[in-house]
Coordinates of C-alpha atoms in Angstrom, one line a residue:
M558 CA -26.0 33.3 -20.0
A559 CA -25.9 35.5 -16.9
E560 CA -28.7 37.6 -15.4
Y561 CA -28.3 40.1 -12.6
T562 CA -31.0 41.2 -10.1
K563 CA -31.0 44.0 -7.5
R564 CA -32.1 42.6 -4.2
G565 CA -32.4 45.0 -1.4
K566 CA -29.0 46.5 -0.9
G567 CA -27.2 43.8 -2.8
W568 CA -27.1 41.9 -6.1
Q569 CA -27.9 38.4 -7.2
A570 CA -26.3 36.7 -10.2
R571 CA -27.8 33.7 -12.0
V572 CA -26.2 31.7 -14.8
S573 CA -28.2 29.2 -17.0
W574 CA -27.2 26.5 -19.5
H575 CA -28.6 23.5 -21.3
D576 CA -27.3 20.0 -21.0
S577 CA -26.7 17.6 -23.9
F578 CA -30.4 16.5 -23.6
G579 CA -31.6 20.1 -23.9
K580 CA -32.6 20.4 -20.3
R581 CA -32.2 23.9 -18.8
H582 CA -30.2 24.3 -15.6
T583 CA -29.6 27.4 -13.4
K584 CA -27.3 28.3 -10.6
A585 CA -27.7 31.5 -8.6
K586 CA -25.9 33.3 -5.8
A587 CA -27.0 36.4 -3.9
G588 CA -25.5 38.8 -1.4
F589 CA -23.0 40.6 -3.7
K590 CA -22.4 44.2 -2.6
T591 CA -22.1 45.4 -6.2
K592 CA -23.1 44.3 -9.6
K593 CA -19.4 44.1 -10.5
L594 CA -18.8 41.5 -7.9
A595 CA -21.8 39.5 -9.0
S596 CA -20.5 39.7 -12.6
I597 CA -17.1 38.4 -11.6
W598 CA -18.8 35.4 -10.0
A599 CA -21.0 34.8 -13.1
V600 CA -18.0 35.0 -15.5
D601 CA -16.2 32.4 -13.4
M602 CA -19.2 30.1 -13.4
E603 CA -19.5 30.4 -17.2
A604 CA -15.8 29.8 -17.7
Q605 CA -16.1 26.6 -15.7
L606 CA -19.2 25.6 -17.7
N607 CA -17.2 26.2 -20.9
Q608 CA -14.5 23.8 -19.6
G609 CA -17.1 21.1 -19.0
V610 CA -17.4 21.5 -15.2
A611 CA -20.8 20.8 -13.8
V612 CA -21.1 23.8 -11.6
D613 CA -24.4 22.7 -10.1
K614 CA -22.7 19.6 -8.6
S615 CA -21.9 19.9 -4.9
I616 CA -20.1 17.4 -2.7
S617 CA -17.6 17.6 0.2
L618 CA -14.1 16.2 -0.2
Y619 CA -14.9 13.7 2.5
D620 CA -18.1 12.4 0.8
Y621 CA -16.4 12.3 -2.6
Y622 CA -13.4 10.4 -1.1
L623 CA -15.8 7.8 0.3
H624 CA -17.4 7.4 -3.1
W625 CA -14.0 7.1 -4.8
V626 CA -12.8 4.5 -2.4
A627 CA -16.0 2.4 -2.6
T628 CA -16.1 2.6 -6.4
Y629 CA -12.4 2.3 -7.5
K630 CA -10.5 0.8 -4.5
E631 CA -12.6 -1.5 -2.3
P632 CA -13.4 -4.0 -5.0
K633 CA -9.7 -4.7 -5.7
V634 CA -7.5 -3.8 -2.7
S635 CA -6.6 -6.0 0.3
D636 CA -8.3 -5.7 3.7
I637 CA -5.1 -4.2 5.1
S638 CA -5.1 -1.6 2.4
M639 CA -8.7 -0.8 3.1
V640 CA -7.8 0.0 6.7
R641 CA -5.4 2.6 5.4
Y642 CA -8.0 4.1 3.0
N643 CA -10.5 4.3 5.8
T644 CA -8.0 5.8 8.2
T645 CA -7.3 8.5 5.6
A646 CA -11.1 9.2 5.3
K647 CA -11.1 9.9 9.1
N648 CA -8.1 12.2 8.7
I649 CA -10.0 14.1 5.9
Q650 CA -13.2 14.4 8.0
D651 CA -11.3 15.6 11.1
F652 CA -9.6 18.4 9.2
F653 CA -12.0 19.5 6.4
G654 CA -15.3 18.4 7.9
N655 CA -18.0 18.9 5.2
T656 CA -16.1 21.5 3.2
N657 CA -17.1 21.4 -0.4
I658 CA -14.4 20.0 -2.6
K659 CA -14.6 23.0 -4.8
D660 CA -13.9 25.4 -1.9
I661 CA -10.6 23.8 -0.9
S662 CA -7.5 25.7 -2.0
R663 CA -3.8 24.7 -2.3
S664 CA -3.0 26.7 0.8
Q665 CA -5.8 24.9 2.8
Y666 CA -4.5 21.5 1.6
Q667 CA -0.9 22.5 2.5
A668 CA -2.2 23.4 6.0
F669 CA -3.7 19.9 6.2
I670 CA -0.4 18.3 5.2
N671 CA 1.5 20.6 7.7
D672 CA -0.8 19.5 10.5
F673 CA -0.8 15.8 9.6
G674 CA 2.9 15.8 9.1
K675 CA 3.6 17.0 12.7
S676 CA 2.7 13.6 14.1
H677 CA 3.4 11.2 11.2
A678 CA 6.5 9.7 9.5
P679 CA 7.4 10.7 5.9
S680 CA 6.2 7.4 4.5
T681 CA 2.8 7.8 6.0
V682 CA 2.5 11.4 4.8
Q683 CA 3.5 10.2 1.3
K684 CA 0.9 7.4 1.4
V685 CA -2.0 9.7 2.5
N686 CA -1.0 12.4 0.0
G687 CA -1.0 9.8 -2.7
F688 CA -4.5 8.6 -1.8
I689 CA -5.9 12.2 -1.8
R690 CA -4.1 13.2 -5.0
A691 CA -5.6 10.2 -6.8
C692 CA -9.0 11.1 -5.4
V693 CA -8.7 14.7 -6.5
K694 CA -7.7 13.7 -10.1
S695 CA -10.8 11.5 -10.2
A696 CA -12.9 14.4 -9.0
I697 CA -11.5 16.5 -11.9
L698 CA -12.5 13.7 -14.4
D699 CA -16.0 13.7 -12.8
D700 CA -16.3 17.5 -13.4
F701 CA -16.3 18.5 -9.7
L702 CA -13.1 20.5 -10.0
I703 CA -11.0 22.3 -12.6
K704 CA -7.7 22.5 -10.8
D705 CA -5.8 20.0 -8.7
F706 CA -5.3 21.6 -5.3
T707 CA -2.8 19.0 -4.3
Q708 CA -0.4 20.0 -7.1
G709 CA 2.9 21.4 -6.0
V710 CA 2.2 21.0 -2.3
A711 CA 5.3 20.4 -0.1
L712 CA 5.2 17.3 2.0
V713 CA 6.0 17.9 5.6
A714 CA 6.7 15.0 8.1
N715 CA 8.1 14.2 11.5
E716 CA 11.5 12.5 11.0
N717 CA 11.3 11.3 14.7
K718 CA 8.4 9.1 13.8
I719 CA 10.4 7.0 11.3
V720 CA 10.5 3.4 12.5
K721 CA 13.7 1.6 11.4
V722 CA 13.0 -1.7 9.8
Q723 CA 14.5 -4.6 11.7
Y724 CA 16.0 -7.7 10.1
L725 CA 18.1 -10.6 11.0
N726 CA 21.8 -10.8 10.0
L727 CA 23.3 -14.0 8.6
K728 CA 24.3 -15.3 12.0
E729 CA 20.9 -14.7 13.5
I730 CA 19.2 -16.3 10.4
R731 CA 21.2 -19.4 10.9
A732 CA 20.4 -19.6 14.6
L733 CA 16.7 -19.1 13.9
L734 CA 16.7 -21.8 11.2
A735 CA 18.5 -24.3 13.5
T736 CA 16.1 -23.6 16.4
V737 CA 13.0 -23.9 14.2
E738 CA 14.2 -27.1 12.5
N739 CA 14.8 -28.7 15.9
H740 CA 11.2 -28.2 17.0
L741 CA 9.3 -29.1 13.8
S742 CA 6.0 -30.9 14.0
P743 CA 3.4 -31.3 11.2
N744 CA 0.7 -30.4 13.7
F745 CA 2.2 -26.9 14.1
T746 CA 2.7 -25.4 10.6
S747 CA 3.6 -21.9 11.8
R748 CA 7.2 -23.1 12.1
Y749 CA 7.3 -24.4 8.5
M750 CA 5.9 -21.0 7.4
I751 CA 8.7 -19.2 9.1
I752 CA 11.3 -21.4 7.3
T753 CA 9.5 -20.8 4.0
A754 CA 9.6 -17.0 4.5
I755 CA 13.4 -17.1 5.3
Y756 CA 14.2 -19.1 2.2
T757 CA 11.8 -17.4 -0.3
G758 CA 11.0 -13.9 0.9
M759 CA 7.4 -14.5 0.2
R760 CA 4.6 -12.4 1.8
L761 CA 2.6 -14.0 4.5
S762 CA -0.6 -14.1 2.5
E763 CA 1.3 -15.8 -0.4
I764 CA 2.7 -18.4 2.0
Q765 CA -0.8 -19.0 3.5
A766 CA -2.3 -19.6 0.1
L767 CA 0.2 -22.2 -1.1
T768 CA -1.2 -25.5 -2.4
W769 CA 0.7 -28.6 -3.2
S770 CA 0.2 -28.1 -6.9
D771 CA 2.2 -24.9 -6.6
I772 CA 5.3 -26.8 -5.8
D773 CA 7.3 -28.4 -8.6
W774 CA 9.5 -30.9 -6.8
F775 CA 11.5 -31.9 -9.9
N776 CA 12.4 -28.4 -11.2
Q777 CA 12.6 -27.1 -7.6
T778 CA 10.3 -24.1 -8.0
I779 CA 7.3 -22.6 -6.3
S780 CA 4.6 -20.9 -8.3
I781 CA 3.1 -17.9 -6.6
N782 CA -0.3 -17.2 -8.2
K783 CA -2.7 -16.3 -5.4
S784 CA -2.8 -15.1 -1.9
W785 CA -5.0 -15.8 1.2
N786 CA -7.8 -13.7 2.6
A787 CA -7.5 -14.4 6.4
V788 CA -10.9 -12.8 7.0
N789 CA -13.2 -15.0 4.9
H790 CA -10.6 -17.9 4.6
Q791 CA -10.7 -17.8 0.8
F792 CA -8.2 -17.4 -2.0
K793 CA -7.8 -14.0 -3.5
A794 CA -5.6 -12.4 -6.2
T795 CA -2.0 -11.5 -5.5
K796 CA -1.1 -8.0 -4.5
N797 CA -0.6 -7.0 -8.1
K798 CA 0.1 -8.6 -11.5
S799 CA 3.9 -8.6 -11.0
S800 CA 3.4 -10.6 -7.8
V801 CA 2.5 -13.6 -9.9
R802 CA 5.8 -15.3 -10.3
K803 CA 7.7 -18.6 -10.2
I804 CA 10.8 -18.7 -8.0
K805 CA 13.6 -21.2 -7.6
V806 CA 13.9 -22.8 -4.1
N807 CA 16.7 -24.7 -2.4
P808 CA 16.6 -28.4 -1.8
E809 CA 16.7 -27.9 2.0
L810 CA 13.3 -26.1 1.9
L811 CA 11.8 -28.8 -0.3
T812 CA 13.0 -31.6 2.1
I813 CA 11.4 -29.8 5.0
L814 CA 8.1 -29.2 3.1
Q815 CA 8.1 -32.9 2.2
Q816 CA 7.6 -33.7 5.9
L817 CA 4.3 -31.8 5.7
K818 CA 3.2 -33.5 2.5
T819 CA 3.7 -36.9 4.1
H820 CA 1.1 -36.0 6.8
S821 CA -1.1 -33.8 4.6
Q822 CA -4.8 -34.5 4.3
G823 CA -5.7 -31.6 2.0
T824 CA -4.6 -29.5 -0.9
M825 CA -3.2 -26.6 1.1
V826 CA 0.4 -26.8 2.3
F827 CA 0.2 -25.3 5.7
L828 CA -3.0 -26.7 7.1
D829 CA -2.4 -27.4 10.8
Q830 CA -3.9 -30.0 13.1
Y831 CA -7.2 -28.0 13.3
S832 CA -7.4 -28.1 9.4
T833 CA -6.9 -24.3 9.4
V834 CA -4.1 -22.1 8.0
P835 CA -2.3 -20.2 10.8
T836 CA -3.2 -16.6 11.1
S837 CA -0.9 -13.6 11.2
G838 CA -1.3 -13.5 15.0
A839 CA -0.4 -17.2 15.3
V840 CA 2.8 -17.1 13.2
N841 CA 3.9 -13.9 14.9
R842 CA 3.5 -15.4 18.4
T843 CA 5.5 -18.4 17.3
L844 CA 8.2 -16.2 15.8
Q845 CA 8.5 -14.0 18.9
A846 CA 8.8 -17.1 21.1
L847 CA 11.6 -18.4 19.0
L848 CA 13.5 -15.1 19.1
T849 CA 13.0 -14.9 22.8
E850 CA 14.5 -18.4 23.1
L851 CA 17.5 -17.2 21.1
N852 CA 17.8 -14.0 23.2
I853 CA 17.4 -12.0 20.0
T854 CA 15.8 -8.6 20.7
K855 CA 14.4 -6.8 17.7
R856 CA 12.1 -3.9 18.2
N857 CA 9.2 -3.9 15.7
F858 CA 10.2 -7.3 14.3
H859 CA 7.4 -9.3 12.9
F860 CA 6.7 -12.0 10.2
H861 CA 7.0 -9.5 7.3
S862 CA 10.5 -8.6 8.7
L863 CA 11.6 -12.1 7.5
R864 CA 11.1 -10.8 3.9
H865 CA 13.6 -8.0 4.7
S866 CA 15.9 -10.6 6.3
H867 CA 15.7 -12.6 3.1
V868 CA 16.8 -9.5 1.1
A869 CA 19.6 -8.8 3.5
L870 CA 20.8 -12.4 3.1
L871 CA 20.8 -12.2 -0.7
L872 CA 22.5 -8.8 -0.7
A873 CA 25.2 -10.2 1.7
K874 CA 25.8 -13.0 -0.8
G875 CA 26.2 -10.5 -3.6
I876 CA 23.0 -11.2 -5.5
D877 CA 22.0 -8.6 -8.1
I878 CA 19.3 -6.2 -7.1
Y879 CA 17.4 -6.9 -10.3
A880 CA 17.2 -10.6 -9.5
I881 CA 16.0 -9.8 -6.0
S882 CA 13.3 -7.5 -7.4
K883 CA 12.0 -10.3 -9.6
R884 CA 12.1 -12.8 -6.8
L885 CA 10.1 -10.5 -4.5
G886 CA 7.4 -9.9 -7.1
H887 CA 8.0 -6.1 -7.4
S888 CA 6.6 -4.3 -10.4
N889 CA 9.9 -2.6 -11.1
I890 CA 13.4 -2.4 -9.7
K891 CA 12.7 1.1 -8.4
T892 CA 10.2 -0.3 -5.9
T893 CA 12.9 -2.7 -4.6
A894 CA 15.5 0.0 -4.4
N895 CA 13.2 2.4 -2.5
T896 CA 11.9 -0.2 -0.1
Y897 CA 15.3 -1.7 0.7
A898 CA 17.5 1.4 0.3
Y899 CA 18.6 1.2 3.9
L900 CA 20.0 -2.4 3.2
I901 CA 21.6 -1.4 0.0
D902 CA 23.4 1.4 1.7
E903 CA 24.7 -1.0 4.4
Y904 CA 26.2 -3.2 1.8
K905 CA 27.7 -0.3 -0.3
D906 CA 31.2 -0.8 1.0
K907 CA 31.2 -4.4 0.0
T908 CA 29.8 -3.5 -3.5
D909 CA 32.4 -0.8 -3.9
Q910 CA 35.2 -3.2 -3.2
Q911 CA 33.7 -5.6 -5.8
I912 CA 33.7 -2.8 -8.3
I913 CA 37.4 -1.9 -7.6
T914 CA 38.4 -5.5 -7.9
A915 CA 36.6 -5.8 -11.2
L916 CA 38.2 -2.7 -12.6
S917 CA 41.6 -3.7 -11.4
S918 CA 41.3 -7.0 -13.3
L919 CA 41.1 -5.2 -16.7

């Protein structure tokens, strides 16, 4: 129900309604030059009420985003992912300030994407847009919004900000393996972790979390069922459900890991001489020292790049992309194809020749 009141030279509109408990609520707005303008506002409020939107709710996009992250994301995502969510919160605050989430239009959000995209790579823009879109959809479910102002927005990004992923070719992988194996010592487990990454393609947190019970020596498999929280030094769940997997491993890796087991005094595979699991910083320093020793210069190469090198190795050997996807613990083959599209393209000529050979044999 709407009421209109003449106030000085302007008009005020007031809408009222009762909630499911019978309690009466009102929302008013003054300063309309004409009763017609006041009526337009009131009709819009009543339309929103009829669609279940609580028009008396008021919250900024920034505050709702913080609430959404704390409620739905922080309890289950990794520390690294939380850094990304928190950085996005700062991006929202810098551009929108305390603007009410209801007052943001598609054109304003497009302006945000345009501004953000000037200094960020496509993948970063896609990630941030994905976070905000999910947040906005949640706000709609919570009756703060009717329309999704992120819908149909064109993503704009700076192509010059794209960082090409570095990986090792087959020759470089062999050289790295040879160098690492010549300098192995059970006291320094970072080197064993590097070998494990090359042979398995496992994520660093998955390698850090390995226990001896995860290794089936007879069937030559490793079970990946947890990961490692480097902040509180505790086990945590894997990245997602599909990351829980069992992979076949080569005898060479098992022989190398057996060296560690002989000297092991705990349940965890990669405990070092200080009874701790090497951190990301430690393994990356070791990796960089080895690459320097080999005169291999790779810009932006780090421990996770060994996962990309593992994929490059398998593709070079003609391994099917579906098998690679399962080995990596991806939820679907599309994720693998998108992540390693640059590698797949590089091996296209070889694959094309295999196709022609197969067809010619008919």
